[in-house]
PDB file of C-alpha atoms in Angstrom:
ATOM      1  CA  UNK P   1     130.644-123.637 -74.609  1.00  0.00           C
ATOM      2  CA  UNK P   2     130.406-120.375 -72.850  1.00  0.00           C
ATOM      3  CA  UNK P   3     133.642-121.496 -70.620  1.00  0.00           C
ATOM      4  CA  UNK P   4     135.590-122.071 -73.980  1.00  0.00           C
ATOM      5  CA  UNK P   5     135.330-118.748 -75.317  1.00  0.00           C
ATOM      6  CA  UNK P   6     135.543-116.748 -71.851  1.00  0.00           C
ATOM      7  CA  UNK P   7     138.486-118.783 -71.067  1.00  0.00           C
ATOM      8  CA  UNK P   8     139.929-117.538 -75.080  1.00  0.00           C
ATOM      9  CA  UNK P   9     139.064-114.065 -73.534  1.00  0.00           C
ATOM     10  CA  UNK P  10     141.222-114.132 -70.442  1.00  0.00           C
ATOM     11  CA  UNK P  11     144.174-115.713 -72.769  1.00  0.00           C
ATOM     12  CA  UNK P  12     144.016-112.718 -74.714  1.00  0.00           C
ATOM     13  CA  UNK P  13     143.792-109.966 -71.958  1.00  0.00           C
ATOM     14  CA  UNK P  14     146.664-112.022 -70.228  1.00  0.00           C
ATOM     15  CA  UNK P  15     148.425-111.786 -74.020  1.00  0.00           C
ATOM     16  CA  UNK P  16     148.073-108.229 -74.474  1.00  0.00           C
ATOM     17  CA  UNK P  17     149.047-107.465 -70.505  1.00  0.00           C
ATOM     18  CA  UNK P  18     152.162-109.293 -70.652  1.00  0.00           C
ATOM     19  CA  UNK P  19     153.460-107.548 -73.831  1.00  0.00           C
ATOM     20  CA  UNK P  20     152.917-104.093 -72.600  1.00  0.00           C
ATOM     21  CA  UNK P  21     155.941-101.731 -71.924  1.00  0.00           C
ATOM     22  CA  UNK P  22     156.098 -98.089 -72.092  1.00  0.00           C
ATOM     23  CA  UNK P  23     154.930 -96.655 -75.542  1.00  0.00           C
ATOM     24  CA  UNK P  24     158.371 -96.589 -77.986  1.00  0.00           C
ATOM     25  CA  UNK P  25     158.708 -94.496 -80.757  1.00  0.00           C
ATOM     26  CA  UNK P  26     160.121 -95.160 -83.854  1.00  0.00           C
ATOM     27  CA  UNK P  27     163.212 -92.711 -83.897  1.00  0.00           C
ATOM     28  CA  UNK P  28     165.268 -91.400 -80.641  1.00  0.00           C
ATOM     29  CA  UNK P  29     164.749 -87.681 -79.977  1.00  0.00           C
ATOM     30  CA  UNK P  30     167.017 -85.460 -78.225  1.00  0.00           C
ATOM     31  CA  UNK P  31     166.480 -84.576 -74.281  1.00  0.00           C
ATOM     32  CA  UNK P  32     164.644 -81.582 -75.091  1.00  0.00           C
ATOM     33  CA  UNK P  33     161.949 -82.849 -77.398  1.00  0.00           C
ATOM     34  CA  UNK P  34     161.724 -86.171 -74.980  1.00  0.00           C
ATOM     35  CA  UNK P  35     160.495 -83.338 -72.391  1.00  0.00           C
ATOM     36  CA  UNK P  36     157.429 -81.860 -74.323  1.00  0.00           C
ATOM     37  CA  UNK P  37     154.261 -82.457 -75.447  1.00  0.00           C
ATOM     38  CA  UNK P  38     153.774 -83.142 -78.757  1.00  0.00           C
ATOM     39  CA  UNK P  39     152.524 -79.969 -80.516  1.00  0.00           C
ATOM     40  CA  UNK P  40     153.400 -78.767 -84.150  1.00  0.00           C
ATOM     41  CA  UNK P  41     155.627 -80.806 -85.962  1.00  0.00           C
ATOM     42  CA  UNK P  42     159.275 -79.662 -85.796  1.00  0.00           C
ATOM     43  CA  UNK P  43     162.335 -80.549 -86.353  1.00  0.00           C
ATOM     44  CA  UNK P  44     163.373 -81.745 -82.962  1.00  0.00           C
ATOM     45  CA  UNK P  45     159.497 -82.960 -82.074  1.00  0.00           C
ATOM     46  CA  UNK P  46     157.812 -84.615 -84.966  1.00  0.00           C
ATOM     47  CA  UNK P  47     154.668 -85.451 -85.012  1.00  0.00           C
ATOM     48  CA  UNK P  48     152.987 -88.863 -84.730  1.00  0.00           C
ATOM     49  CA  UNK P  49     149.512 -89.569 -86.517  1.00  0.00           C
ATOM     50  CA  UNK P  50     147.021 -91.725 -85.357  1.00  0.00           C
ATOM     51  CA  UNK P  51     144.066 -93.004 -87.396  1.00  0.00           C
ATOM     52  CA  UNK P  52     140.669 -92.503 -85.997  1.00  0.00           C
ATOM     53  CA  UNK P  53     137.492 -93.766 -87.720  1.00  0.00           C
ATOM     54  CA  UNK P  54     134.895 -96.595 -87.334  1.00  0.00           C
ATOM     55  CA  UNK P  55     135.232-100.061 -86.148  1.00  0.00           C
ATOM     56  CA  UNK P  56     132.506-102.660 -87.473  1.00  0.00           C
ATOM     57  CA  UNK P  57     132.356-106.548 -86.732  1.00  0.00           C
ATOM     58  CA  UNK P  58     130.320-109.945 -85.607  1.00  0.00           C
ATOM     59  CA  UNK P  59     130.553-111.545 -83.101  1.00  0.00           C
ATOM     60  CA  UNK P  60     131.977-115.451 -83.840  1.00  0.00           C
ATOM     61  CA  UNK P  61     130.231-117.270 -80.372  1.00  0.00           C
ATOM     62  CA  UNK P  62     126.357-116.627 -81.573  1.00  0.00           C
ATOM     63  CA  UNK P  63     126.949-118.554 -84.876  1.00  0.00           C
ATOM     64  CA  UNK P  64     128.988-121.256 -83.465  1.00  0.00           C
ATOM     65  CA  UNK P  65     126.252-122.140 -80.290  1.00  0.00           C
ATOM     66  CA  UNK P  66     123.430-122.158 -83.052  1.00  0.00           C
ATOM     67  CA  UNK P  67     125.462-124.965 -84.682  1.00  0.00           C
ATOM     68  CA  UNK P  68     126.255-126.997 -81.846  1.00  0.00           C
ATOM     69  CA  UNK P  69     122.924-126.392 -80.235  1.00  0.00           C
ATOM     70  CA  UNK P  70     119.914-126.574 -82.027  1.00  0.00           C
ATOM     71  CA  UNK P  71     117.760-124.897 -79.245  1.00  0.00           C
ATOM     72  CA  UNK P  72     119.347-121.806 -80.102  1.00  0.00           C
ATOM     73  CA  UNK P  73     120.189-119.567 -82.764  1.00  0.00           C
ATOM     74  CA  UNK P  74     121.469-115.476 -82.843  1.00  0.00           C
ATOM     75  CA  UNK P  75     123.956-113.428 -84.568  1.00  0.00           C
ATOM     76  CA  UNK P  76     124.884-110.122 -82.911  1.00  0.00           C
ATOM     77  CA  UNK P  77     126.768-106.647 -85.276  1.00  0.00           C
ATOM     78  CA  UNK P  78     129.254-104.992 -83.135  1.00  0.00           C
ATOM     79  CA  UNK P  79     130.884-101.540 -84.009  1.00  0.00           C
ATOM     80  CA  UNK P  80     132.642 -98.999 -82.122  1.00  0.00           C
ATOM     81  CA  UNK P  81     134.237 -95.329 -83.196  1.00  0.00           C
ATOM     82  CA  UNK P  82     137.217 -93.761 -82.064  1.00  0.00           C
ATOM     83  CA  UNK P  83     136.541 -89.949 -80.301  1.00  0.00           C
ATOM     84  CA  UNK P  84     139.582 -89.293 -78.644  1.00  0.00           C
ATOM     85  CA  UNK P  85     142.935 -91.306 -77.896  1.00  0.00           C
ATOM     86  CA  UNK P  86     141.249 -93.086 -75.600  1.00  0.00           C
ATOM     87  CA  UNK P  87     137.607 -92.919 -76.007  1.00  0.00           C
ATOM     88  CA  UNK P  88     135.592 -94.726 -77.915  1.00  0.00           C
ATOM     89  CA  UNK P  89     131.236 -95.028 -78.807  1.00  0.00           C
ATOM     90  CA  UNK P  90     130.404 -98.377 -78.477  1.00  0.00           C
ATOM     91  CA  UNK P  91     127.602-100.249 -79.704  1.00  0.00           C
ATOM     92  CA  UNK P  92     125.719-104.053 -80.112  1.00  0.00           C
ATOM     93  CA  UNK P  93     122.562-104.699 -82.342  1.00  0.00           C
ATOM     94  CA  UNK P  94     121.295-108.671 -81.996  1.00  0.00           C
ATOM     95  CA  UNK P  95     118.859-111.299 -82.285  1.00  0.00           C
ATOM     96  CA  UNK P  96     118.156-114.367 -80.466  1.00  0.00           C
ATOM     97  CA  UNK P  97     115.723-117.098 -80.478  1.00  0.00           C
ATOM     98  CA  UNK P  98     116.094-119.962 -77.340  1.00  0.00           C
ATOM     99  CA  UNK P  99     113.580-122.963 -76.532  1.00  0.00           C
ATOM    100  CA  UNK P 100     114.120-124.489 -72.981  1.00  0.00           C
ATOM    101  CA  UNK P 101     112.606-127.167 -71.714  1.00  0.00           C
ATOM    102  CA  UNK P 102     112.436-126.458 -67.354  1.00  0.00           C
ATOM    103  CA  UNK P 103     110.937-129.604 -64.920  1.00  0.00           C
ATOM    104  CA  UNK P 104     107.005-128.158 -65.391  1.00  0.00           C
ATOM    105  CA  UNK P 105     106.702-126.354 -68.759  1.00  0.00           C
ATOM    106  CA  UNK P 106     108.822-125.568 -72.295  1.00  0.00           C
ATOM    107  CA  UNK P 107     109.029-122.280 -73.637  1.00  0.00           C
ATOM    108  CA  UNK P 108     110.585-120.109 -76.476  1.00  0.00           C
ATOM    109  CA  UNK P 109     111.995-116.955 -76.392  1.00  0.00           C
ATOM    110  CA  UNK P 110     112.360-114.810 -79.558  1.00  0.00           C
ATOM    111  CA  UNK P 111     113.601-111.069 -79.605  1.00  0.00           C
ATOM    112  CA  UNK P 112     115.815-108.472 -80.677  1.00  0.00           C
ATOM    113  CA  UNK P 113     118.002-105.827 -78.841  1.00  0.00           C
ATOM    114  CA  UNK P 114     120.475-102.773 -78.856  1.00  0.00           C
ATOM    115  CA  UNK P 115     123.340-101.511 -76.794  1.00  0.00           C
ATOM    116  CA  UNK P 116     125.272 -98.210 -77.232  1.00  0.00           C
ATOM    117  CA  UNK P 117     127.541 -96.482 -74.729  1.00  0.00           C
ATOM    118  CA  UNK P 118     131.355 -96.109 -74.475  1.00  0.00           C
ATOM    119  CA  UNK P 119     134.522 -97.542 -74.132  1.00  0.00           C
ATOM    120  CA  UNK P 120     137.894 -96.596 -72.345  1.00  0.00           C
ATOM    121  CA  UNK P 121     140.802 -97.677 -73.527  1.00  0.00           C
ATOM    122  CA  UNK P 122     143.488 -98.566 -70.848  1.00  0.00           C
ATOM    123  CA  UNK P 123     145.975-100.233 -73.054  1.00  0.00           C
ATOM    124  CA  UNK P 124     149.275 -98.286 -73.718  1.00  0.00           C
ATOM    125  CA  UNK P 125     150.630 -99.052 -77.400  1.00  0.00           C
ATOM    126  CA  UNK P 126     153.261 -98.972 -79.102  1.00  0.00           C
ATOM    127  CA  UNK P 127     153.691 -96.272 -81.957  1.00  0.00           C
ATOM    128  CA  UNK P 128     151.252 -97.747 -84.755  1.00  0.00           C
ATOM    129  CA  UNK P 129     149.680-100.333 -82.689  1.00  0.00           C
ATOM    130  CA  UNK P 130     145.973 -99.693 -81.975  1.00  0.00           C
ATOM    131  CA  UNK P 131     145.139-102.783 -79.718  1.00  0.00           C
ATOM    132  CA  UNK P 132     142.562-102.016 -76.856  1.00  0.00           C
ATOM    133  CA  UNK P 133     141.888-103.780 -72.992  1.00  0.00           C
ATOM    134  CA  UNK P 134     139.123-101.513 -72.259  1.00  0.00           C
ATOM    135  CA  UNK P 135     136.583-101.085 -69.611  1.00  0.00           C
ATOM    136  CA  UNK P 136     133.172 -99.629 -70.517  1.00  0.00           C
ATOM    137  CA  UNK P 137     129.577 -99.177 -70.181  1.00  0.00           C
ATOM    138  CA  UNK P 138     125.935 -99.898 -72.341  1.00  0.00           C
ATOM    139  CA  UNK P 139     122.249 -98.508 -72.072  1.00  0.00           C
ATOM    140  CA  UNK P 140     120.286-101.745 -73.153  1.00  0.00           C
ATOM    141  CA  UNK P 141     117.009-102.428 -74.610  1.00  0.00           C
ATOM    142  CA  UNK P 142     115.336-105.442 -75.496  1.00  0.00           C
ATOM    143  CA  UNK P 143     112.065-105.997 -77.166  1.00  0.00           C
ATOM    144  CA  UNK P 144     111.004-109.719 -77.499  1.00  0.00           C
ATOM    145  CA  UNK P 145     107.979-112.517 -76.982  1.00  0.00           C
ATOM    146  CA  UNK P 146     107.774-115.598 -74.951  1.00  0.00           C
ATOM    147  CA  UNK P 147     105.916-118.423 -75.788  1.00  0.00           C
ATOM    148  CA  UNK P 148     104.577-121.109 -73.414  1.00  0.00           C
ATOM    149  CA  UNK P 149     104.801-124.177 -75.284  1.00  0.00           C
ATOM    150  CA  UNK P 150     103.238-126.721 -72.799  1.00  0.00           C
ATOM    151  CA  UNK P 151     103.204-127.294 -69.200  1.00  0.00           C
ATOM    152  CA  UNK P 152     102.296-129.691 -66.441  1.00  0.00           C
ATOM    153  CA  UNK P 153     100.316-129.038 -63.152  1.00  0.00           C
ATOM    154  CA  UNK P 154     102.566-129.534 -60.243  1.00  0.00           C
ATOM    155  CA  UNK P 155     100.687-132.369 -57.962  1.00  0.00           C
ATOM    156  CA  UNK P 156     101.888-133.612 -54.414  1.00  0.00           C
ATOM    157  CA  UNK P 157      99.463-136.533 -54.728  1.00  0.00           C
ATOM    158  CA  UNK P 158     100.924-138.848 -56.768  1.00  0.00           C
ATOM    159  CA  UNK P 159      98.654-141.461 -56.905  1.00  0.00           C
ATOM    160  CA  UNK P 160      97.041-141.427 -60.647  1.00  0.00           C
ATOM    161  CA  UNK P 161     100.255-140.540 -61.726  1.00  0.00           C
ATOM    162  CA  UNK P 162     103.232-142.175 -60.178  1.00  0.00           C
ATOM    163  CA  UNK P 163     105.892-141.878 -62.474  1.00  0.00           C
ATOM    164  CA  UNK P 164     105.193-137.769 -63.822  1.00  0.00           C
ATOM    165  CA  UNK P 165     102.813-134.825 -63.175  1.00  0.00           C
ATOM    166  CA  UNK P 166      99.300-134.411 -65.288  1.00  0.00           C
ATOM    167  CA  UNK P 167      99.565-132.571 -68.192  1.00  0.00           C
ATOM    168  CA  UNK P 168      98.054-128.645 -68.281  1.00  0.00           C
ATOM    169  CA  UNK P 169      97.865-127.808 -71.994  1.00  0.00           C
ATOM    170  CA  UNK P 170      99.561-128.945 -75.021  1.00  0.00           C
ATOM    171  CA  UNK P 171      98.464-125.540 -76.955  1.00  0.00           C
ATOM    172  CA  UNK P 172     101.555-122.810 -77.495  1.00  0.00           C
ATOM    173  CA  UNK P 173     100.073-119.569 -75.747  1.00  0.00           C
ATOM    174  CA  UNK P 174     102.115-116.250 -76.743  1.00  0.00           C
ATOM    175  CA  UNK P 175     102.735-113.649 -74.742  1.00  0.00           C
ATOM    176  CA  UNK P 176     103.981-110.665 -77.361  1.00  0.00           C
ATOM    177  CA  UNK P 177     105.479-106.981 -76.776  1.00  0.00           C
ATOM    178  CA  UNK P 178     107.595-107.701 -73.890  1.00  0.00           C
ATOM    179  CA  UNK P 179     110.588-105.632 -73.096  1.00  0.00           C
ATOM    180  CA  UNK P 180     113.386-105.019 -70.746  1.00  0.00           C
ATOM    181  CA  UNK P 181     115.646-102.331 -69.931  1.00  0.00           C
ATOM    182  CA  UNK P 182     119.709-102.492 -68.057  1.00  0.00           C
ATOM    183  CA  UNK P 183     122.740-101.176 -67.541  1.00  0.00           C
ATOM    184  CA  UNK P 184     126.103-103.639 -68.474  1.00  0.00           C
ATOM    185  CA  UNK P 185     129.741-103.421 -67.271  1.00  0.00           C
ATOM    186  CA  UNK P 186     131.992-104.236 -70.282  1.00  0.00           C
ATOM    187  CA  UNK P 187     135.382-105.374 -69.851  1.00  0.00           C
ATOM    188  CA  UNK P 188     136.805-106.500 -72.870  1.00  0.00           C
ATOM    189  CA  UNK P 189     140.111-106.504 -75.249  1.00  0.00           C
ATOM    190  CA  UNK P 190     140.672-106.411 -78.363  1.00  0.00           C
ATOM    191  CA  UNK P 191     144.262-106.902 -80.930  1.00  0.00           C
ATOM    192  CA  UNK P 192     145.094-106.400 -84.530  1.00  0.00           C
ATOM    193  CA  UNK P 193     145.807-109.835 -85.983  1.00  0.00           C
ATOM    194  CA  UNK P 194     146.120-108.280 -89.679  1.00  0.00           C
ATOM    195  CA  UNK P 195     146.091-104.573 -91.137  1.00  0.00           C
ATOM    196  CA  UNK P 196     142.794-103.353 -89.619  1.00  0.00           C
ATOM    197  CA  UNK P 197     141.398-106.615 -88.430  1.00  0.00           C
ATOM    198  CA  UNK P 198     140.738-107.286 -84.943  1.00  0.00           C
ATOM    199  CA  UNK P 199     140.331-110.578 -82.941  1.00  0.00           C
ATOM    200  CA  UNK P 200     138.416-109.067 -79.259  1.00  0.00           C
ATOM    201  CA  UNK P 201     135.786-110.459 -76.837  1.00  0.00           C
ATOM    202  CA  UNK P 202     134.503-109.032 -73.492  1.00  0.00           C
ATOM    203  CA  UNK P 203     132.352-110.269 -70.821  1.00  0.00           C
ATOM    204  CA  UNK P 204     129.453-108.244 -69.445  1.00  0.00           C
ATOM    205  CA  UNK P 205     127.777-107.785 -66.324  1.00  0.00           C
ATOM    206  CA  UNK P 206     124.273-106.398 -66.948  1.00  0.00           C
ATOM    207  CA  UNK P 207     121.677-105.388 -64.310  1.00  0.00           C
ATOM    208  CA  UNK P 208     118.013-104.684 -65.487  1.00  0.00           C
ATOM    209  CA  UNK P 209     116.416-101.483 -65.001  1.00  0.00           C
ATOM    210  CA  UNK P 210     112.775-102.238 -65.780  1.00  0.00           C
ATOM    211  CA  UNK P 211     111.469-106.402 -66.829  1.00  0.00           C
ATOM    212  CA  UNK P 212     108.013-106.467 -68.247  1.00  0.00           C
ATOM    213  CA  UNK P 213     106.826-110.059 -67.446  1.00  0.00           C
ATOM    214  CA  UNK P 214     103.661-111.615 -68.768  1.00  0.00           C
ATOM    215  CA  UNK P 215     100.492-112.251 -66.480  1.00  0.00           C
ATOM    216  CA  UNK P 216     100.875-115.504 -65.040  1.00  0.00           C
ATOM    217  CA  UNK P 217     104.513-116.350 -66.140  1.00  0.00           C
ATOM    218  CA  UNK P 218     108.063-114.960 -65.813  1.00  0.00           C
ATOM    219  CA  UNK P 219     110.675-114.217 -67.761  1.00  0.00           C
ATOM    220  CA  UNK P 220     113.620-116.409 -67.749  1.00  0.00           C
ATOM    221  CA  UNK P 221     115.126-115.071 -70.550  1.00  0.00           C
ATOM    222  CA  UNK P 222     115.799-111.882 -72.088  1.00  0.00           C
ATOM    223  CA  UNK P 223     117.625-111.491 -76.046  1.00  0.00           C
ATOM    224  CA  UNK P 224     120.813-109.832 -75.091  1.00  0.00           C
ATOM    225  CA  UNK P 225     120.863-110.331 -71.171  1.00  0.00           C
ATOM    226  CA  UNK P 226     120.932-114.222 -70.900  1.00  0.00           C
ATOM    227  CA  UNK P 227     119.387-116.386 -68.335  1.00  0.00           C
ATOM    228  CA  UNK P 228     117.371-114.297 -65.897  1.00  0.00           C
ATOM    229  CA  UNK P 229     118.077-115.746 -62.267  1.00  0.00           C
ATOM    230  CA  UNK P 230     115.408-116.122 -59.875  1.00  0.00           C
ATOM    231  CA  UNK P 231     115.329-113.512 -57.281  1.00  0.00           C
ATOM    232  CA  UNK P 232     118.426-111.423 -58.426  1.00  0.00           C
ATOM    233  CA  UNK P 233     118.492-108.425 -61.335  1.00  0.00           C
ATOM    234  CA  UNK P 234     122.031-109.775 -62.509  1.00  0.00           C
ATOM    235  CA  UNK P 235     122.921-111.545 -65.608  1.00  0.00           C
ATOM    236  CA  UNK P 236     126.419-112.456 -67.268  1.00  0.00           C
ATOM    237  CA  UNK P 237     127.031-112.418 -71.007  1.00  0.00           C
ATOM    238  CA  UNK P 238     130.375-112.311 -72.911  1.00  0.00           C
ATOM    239  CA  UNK P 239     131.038-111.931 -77.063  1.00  0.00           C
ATOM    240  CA  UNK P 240     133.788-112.705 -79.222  1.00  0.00           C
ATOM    241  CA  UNK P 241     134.375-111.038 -82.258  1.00  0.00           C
ATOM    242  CA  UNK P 242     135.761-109.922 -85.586  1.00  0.00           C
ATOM    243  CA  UNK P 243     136.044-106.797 -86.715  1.00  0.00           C
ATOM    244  CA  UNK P 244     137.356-104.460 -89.903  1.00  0.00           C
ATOM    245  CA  UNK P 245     138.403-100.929 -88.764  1.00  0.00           C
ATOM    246  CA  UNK P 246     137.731 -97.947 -91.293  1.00  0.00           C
ATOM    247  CA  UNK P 247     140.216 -95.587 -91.273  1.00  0.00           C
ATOM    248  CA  UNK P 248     138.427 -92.041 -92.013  1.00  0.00           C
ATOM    249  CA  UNK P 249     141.140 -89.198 -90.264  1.00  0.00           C
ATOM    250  CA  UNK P 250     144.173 -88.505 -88.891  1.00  0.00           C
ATOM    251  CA  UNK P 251     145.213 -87.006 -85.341  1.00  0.00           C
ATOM    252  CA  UNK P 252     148.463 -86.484 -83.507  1.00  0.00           C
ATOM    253  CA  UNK P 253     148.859 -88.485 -81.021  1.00  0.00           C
ATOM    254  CA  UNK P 254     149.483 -86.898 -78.014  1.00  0.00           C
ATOM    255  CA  UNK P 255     152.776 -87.379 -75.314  1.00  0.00           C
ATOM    256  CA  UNK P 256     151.468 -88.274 -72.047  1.00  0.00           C
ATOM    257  CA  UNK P 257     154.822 -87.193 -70.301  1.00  0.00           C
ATOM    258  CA  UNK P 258     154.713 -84.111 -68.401  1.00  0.00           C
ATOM    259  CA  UNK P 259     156.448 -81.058 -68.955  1.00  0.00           C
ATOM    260  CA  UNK P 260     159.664 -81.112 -66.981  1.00  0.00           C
ATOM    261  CA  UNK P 261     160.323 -77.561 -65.765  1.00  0.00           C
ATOM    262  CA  UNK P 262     163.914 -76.829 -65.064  1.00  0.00           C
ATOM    263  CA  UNK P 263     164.623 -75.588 -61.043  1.00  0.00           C
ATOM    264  CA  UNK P 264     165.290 -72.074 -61.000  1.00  0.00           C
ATOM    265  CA  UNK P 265     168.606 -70.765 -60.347  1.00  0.00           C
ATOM    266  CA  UNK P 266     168.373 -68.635 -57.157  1.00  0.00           C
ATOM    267  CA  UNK P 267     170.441 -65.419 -57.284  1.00  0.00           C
ATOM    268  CA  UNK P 268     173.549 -65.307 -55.274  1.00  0.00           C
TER     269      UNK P 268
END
């Protein structure tokens, strides 16, 4: 499942890359206006207003995993808000609940978590286009509970028990007020499918910070991180979402072409 919808990601990054040209605007201007920054609106260099506001959405992969697999079930909120012409606050509020069964023991993990930080936009658009391939950053927290559902003791003498280990304890034991802490690189895209609807998804490289285990069992999975790896502070997570933007104000957009200064004419 998660190679369908990162493989949906990189179809839409390699969309989005392949249609990008130099921004065009809507109207020629003469040589003159072509040369400037756009400043107050003339009659030789209008300009062109952007709409900056806030960005809300869900992501689509949480809902569709808790259908096709009944261990699991989350939902994440997404938003973002728009700064600058480039620059974006970013964040991710979730929930997720996994049972896993490993060789020894079963165990559920239940938890929430939040992610803010920022977003850079490095896709040029076209006049009225607002679509985003971004790189970008998150501060994570996680608060969450893991519960040892049953185990077995790991024997090397197999001889009362052939075909499986002896069985520990059949009673759930919870281990409560656990959290975790990490940093996440975020490189994502995202394109207007309708007026002010966006299709996006990123994947995430997140590195932990601080991982409050429980005495006498590890975690080996954190809400919001994914699958904790033994011996290594690096998980991989990826969303794909749908989101509304809000348009609240208007900016100019600004002309990224340098001033072209004219050589000076050197006296005879």
């Amino acid at each position: 499942m998660s190679r369908y919808f990162i493989s949906l990601f990189l179809l839409s990054i390699g969309f989005l890359v392949s249609a990008q040209e130099e921004p065009i605007e809507p109207q020629p201007k003469d040589s003159v206006a072509q040369q400037e920054t756009i400043g107050p609106q003339t009659k030789d260099s209008p300009r062109y207003m952007e709409s900056y506001g806030l960005r809300v959405g869900v992501d689509l992969s949480r809902p569709t995993i808790t259908f096709f697999e009944p261990e699991y079930t989350g939902f994440e909120l997404v938003g973002d808000y728009r700064i600058t012409q480039n620059l974006y606050l970013a964040a991710e509020l979730g929930n997720e609940k996994r049972d896993r069964q490993e060789d020894l023991y079963n165990f559920t993990t239940s938890g929430s978590y939040i992610k803010v930080g920022i977003d850079f936009n490095t896709y040029g658009n076209w006049l009225d286009e607002q679509n985003l391939i971004y790189i970008g950053g998150r501060v994570a927290y996680s608060s969450f509970s893991q519960t040892l559902n049953d185990f077995q003791i790991y024997d090397s003498n197999r001889y009362w028990n052939p075909d499986d280990f002896p069985v520990g304890s059949t009673e759930a034991r919870e281990f409560s007020g656990l959290n975790a802490i990490w940093l996440e690189f975020v490189l994502g895209v995202k394109a207007e499918l309708l007026a002010n609807i966006f299709l996006g998804g990123s994947v995430r490289l997140g590195a932990y910070v601080t991982n409050d285990e429980p005495e006498n069992f590890r975690n080996l999975f954190i809400p919001g991180f994914n699958k904790v790896t033994d011996g290594a502070r690096f998980g991989i997570g990826y969303n794909f979402t749908l989101s509304y933007f809000l348009p609240l104000y208007k900016k100019p957009r600004v002309n990224k072409k340098k001033k072209i200064t004219p050589p000076v004419e050197e006296e005879q």
